PDB file of C-alpha atoms in Angstrom:
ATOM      1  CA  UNK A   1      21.865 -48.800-103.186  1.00  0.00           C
ATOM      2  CA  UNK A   2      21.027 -45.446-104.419  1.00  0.00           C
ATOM      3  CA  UNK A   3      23.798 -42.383-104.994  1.00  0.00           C
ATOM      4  CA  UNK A   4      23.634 -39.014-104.864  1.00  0.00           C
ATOM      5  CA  UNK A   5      26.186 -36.635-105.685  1.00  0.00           C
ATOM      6  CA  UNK A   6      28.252 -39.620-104.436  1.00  0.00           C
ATOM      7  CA  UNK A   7      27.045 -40.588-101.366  1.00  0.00           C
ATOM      8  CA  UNK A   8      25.442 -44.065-100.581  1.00  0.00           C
ATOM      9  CA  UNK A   9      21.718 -44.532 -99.353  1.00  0.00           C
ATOM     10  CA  UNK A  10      20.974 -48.032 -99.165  1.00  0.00           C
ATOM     11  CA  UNK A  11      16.887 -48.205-100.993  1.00  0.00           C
ATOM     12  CA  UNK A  12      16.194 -50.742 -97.538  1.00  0.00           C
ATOM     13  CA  UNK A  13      16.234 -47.986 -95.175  1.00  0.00           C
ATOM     14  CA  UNK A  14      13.739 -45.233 -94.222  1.00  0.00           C
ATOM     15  CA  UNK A  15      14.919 -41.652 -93.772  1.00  0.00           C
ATOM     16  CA  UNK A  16      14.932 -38.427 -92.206  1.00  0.00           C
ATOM     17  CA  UNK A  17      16.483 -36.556 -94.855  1.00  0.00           C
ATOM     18  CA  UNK A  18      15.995 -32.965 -92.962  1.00  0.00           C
ATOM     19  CA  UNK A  19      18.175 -34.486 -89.934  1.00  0.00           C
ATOM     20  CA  UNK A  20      20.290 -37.026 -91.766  1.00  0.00           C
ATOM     21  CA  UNK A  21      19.187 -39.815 -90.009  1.00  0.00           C
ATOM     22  CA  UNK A  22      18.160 -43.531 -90.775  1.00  0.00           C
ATOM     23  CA  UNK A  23      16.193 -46.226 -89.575  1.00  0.00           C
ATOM     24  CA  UNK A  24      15.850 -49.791 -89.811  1.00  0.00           C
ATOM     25  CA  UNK A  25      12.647 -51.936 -88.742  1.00  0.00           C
ATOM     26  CA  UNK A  26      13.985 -54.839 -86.653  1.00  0.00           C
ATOM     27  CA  UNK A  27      10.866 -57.165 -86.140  1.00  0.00           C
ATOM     28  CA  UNK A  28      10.263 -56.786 -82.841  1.00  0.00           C
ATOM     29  CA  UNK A  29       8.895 -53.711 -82.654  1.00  0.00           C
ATOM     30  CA  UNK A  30      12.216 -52.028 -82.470  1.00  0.00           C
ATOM     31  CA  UNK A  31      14.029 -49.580 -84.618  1.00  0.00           C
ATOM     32  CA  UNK A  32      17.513 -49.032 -85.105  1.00  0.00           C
ATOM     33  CA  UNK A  33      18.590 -45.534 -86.091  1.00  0.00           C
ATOM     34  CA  UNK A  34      22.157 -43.476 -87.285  1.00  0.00           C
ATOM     35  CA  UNK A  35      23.502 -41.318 -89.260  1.00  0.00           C
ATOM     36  CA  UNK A  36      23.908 -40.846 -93.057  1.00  0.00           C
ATOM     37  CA  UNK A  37      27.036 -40.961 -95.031  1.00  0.00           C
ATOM     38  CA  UNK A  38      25.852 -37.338 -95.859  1.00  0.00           C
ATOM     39  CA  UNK A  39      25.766 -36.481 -91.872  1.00  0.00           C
ATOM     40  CA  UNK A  40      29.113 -38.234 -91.258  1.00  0.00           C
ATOM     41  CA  UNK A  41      30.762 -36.452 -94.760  1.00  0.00           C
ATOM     42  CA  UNK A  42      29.188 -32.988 -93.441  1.00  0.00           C
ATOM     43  CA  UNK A  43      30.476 -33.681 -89.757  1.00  0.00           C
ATOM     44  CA  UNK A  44      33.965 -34.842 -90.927  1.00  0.00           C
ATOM     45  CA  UNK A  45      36.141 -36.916 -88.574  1.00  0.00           C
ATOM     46  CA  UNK A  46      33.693 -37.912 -85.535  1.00  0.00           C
ATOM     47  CA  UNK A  47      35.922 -37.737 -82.431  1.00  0.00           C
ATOM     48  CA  UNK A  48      32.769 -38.596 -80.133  1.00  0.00           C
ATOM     49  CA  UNK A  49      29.594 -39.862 -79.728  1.00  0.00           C
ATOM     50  CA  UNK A  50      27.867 -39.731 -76.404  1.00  0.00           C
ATOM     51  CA  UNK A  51      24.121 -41.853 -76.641  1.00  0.00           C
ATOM     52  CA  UNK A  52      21.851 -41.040 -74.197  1.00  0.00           C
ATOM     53  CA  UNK A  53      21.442 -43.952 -71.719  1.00  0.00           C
ATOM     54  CA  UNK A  54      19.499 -47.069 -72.041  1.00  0.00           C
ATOM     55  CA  UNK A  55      16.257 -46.859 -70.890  1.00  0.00           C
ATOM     56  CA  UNK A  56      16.126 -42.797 -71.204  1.00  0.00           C
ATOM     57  CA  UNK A  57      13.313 -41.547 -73.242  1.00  0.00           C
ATOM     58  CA  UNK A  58      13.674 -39.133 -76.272  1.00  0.00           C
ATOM     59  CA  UNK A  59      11.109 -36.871 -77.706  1.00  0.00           C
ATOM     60  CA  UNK A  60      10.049 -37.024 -81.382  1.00  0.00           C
ATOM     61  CA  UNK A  61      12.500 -34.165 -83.152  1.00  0.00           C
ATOM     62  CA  UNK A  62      14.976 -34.446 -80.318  1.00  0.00           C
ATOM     63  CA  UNK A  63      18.502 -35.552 -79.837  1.00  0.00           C
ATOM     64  CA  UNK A  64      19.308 -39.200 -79.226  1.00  0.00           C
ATOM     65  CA  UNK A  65      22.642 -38.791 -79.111  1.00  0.00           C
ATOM     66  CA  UNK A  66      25.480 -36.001 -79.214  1.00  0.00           C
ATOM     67  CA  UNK A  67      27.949 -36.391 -82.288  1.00  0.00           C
ATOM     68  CA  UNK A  68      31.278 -34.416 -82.140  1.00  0.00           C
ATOM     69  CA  UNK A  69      33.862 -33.896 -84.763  1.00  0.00           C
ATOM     70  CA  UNK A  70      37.030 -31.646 -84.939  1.00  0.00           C
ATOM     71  CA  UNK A  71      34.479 -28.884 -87.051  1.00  0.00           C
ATOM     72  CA  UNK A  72      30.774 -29.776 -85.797  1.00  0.00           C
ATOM     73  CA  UNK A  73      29.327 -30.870 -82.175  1.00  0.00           C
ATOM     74  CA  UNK A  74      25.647 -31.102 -82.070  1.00  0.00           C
ATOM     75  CA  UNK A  75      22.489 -33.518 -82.123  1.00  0.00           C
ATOM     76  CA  UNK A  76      21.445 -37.020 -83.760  1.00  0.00           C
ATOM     77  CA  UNK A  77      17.715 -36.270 -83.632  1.00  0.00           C
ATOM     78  CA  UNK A  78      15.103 -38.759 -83.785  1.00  0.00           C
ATOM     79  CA  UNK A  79      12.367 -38.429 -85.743  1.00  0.00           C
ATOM     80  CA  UNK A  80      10.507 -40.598 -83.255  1.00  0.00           C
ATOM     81  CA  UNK A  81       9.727 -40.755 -79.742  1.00  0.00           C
ATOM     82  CA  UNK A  82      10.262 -43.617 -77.547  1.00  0.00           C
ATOM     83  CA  UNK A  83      12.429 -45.044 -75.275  1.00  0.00           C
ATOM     84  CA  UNK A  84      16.525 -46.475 -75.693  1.00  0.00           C
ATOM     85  CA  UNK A  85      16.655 -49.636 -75.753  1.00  0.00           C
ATOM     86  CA  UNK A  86      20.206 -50.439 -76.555  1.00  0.00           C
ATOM     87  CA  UNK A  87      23.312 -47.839 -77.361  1.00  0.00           C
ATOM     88  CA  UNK A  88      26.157 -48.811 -79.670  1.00  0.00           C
ATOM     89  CA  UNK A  89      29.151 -49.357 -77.558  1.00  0.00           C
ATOM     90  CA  UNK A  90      31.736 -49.887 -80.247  1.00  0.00           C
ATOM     91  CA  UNK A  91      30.743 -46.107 -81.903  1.00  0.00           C
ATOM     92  CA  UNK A  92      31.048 -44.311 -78.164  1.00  0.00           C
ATOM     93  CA  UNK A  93      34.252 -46.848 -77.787  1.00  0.00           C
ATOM     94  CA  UNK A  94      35.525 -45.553 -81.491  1.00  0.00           C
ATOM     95  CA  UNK A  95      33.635 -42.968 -83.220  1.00  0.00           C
ATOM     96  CA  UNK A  96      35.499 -43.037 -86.507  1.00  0.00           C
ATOM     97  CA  UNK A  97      33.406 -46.520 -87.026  1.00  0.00           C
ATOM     98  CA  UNK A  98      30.283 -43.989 -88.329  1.00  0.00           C
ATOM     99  CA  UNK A  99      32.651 -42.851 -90.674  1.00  0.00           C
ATOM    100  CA  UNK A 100      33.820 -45.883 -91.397  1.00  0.00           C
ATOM    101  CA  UNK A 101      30.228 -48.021 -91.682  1.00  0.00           C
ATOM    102  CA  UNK A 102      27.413 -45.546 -90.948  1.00  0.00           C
ATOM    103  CA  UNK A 103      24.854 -47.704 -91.750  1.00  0.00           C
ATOM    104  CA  UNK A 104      26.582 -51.204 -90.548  1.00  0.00           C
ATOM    105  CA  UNK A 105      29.035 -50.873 -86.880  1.00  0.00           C
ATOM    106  CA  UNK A 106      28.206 -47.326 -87.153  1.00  0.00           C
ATOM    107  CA  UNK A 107      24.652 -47.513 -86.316  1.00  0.00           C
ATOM    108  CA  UNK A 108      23.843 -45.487 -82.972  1.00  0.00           C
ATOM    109  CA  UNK A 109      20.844 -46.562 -81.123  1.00  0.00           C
ATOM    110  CA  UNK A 110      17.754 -48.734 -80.920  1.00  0.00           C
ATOM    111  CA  UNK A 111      14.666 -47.375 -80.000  1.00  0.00           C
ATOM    112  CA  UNK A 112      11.359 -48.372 -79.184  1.00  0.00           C
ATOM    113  CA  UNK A 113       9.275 -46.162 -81.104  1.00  0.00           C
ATOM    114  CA  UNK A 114       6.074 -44.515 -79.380  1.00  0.00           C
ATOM    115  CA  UNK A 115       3.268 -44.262 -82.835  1.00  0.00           C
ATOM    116  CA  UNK A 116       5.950 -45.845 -85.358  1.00  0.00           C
ATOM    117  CA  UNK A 117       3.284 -46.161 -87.653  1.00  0.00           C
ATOM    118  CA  UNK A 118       2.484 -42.595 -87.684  1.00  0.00           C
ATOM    119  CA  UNK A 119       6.103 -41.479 -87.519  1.00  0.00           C
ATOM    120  CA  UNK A 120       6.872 -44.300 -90.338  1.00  0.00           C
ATOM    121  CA  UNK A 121       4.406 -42.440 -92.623  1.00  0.00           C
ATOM    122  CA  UNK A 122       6.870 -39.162 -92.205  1.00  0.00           C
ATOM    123  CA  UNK A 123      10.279 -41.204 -93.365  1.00  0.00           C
ATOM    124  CA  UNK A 124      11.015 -41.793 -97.086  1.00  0.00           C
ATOM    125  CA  UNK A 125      13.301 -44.222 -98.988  1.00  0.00           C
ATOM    126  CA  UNK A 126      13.748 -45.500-102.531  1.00  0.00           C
ATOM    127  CA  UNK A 127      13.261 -43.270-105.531  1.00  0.00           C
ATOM    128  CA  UNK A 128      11.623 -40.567-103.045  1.00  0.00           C
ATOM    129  CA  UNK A 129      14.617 -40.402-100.630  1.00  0.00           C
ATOM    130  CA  UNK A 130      17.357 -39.549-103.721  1.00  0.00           C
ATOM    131  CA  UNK A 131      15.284 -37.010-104.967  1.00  0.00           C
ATOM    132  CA  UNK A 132      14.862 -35.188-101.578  1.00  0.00           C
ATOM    133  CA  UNK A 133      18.104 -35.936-100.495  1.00  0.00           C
ATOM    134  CA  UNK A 134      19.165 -34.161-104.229  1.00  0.00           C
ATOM    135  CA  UNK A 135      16.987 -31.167-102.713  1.00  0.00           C
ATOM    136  CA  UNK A 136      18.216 -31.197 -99.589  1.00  0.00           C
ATOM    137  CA  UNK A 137      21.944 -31.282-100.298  1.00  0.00           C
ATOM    138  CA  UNK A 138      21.547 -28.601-103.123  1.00  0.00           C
ATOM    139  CA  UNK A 139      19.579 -26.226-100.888  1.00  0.00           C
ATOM    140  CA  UNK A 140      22.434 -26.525 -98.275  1.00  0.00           C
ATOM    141  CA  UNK A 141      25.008 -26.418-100.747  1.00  0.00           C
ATOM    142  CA  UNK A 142      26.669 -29.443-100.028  1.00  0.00           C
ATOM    143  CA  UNK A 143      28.935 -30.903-102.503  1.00  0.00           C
ATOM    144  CA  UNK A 144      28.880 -34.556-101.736  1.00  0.00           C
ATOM    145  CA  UNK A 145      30.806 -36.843-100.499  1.00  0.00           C
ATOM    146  CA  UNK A 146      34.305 -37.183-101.405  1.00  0.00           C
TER     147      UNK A 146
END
């Protein structure tokens, strides 16, 4: 588990540290995807998320989901394309369970990636996601997570 400026990456996952998203190979050809603790610690108190619908296609670089908070209402997007295969009930049920475990109950959809392997080339993790998630969080001049 990597920190930065106190907020947990776990090394297993792959990341899109430009939209604060994760994802998680699930062996059968799958991916599940959410948000960071950085996303949910920018966003503050999530007070809804609204998936799209299973079987609904997303576009690579567009939303998979719409996350609300008292201070922020906008887009989870996906760095890949593909279609939803499954939605997280228990986050649309309670939202406050990103918050809670963003990268455990919190997770928000699984996707069947269109060109993972090209899209997989794109993510980073381990030593290279700290250091651009350092970047990242300096050039938006975000603190960190409490």
């Amino acid at each position: 588990m990597s920190k930065v400026r106190g907020c947990e990456l776990p090394d297993d996952l792959l990341y899109d540290v430009d939209n604060h998203i994760w994802f998680t190979e699930l062996g059968d050809g799958n991916v599940r995807l959410g948000m960071t603790t950085v996303a949910v610690a920018m966003a503050g108190q999530l007070v809804a998320v609204t998936p799209k619908k299973v079987g609904r296609s997303v576009r690579a670089g567009q939303s998979c989901a719409t996350i609300e908070s008292g201070k922020w209402v906008g887009p989870a997007r996906s760095a890949a394309a593909g279609d939803i295969v499954a939605v997280n009930e228990t986050v649309v049920g309670k939202p406050s369970t990103a918050n809670a475990d963003p990268y455990g109950d919190g997770w928000l959809v699984v996707l069947k990636p269109a060109n993972w392997d090209a899209v997989k080339r794109t993510l980073v993790s381990g030593a290279d996601m700290a250091t651009r998630y350092e970047a990242k969080m300096a050039a938006d001049n975000f603190p960190g997570c409490a």
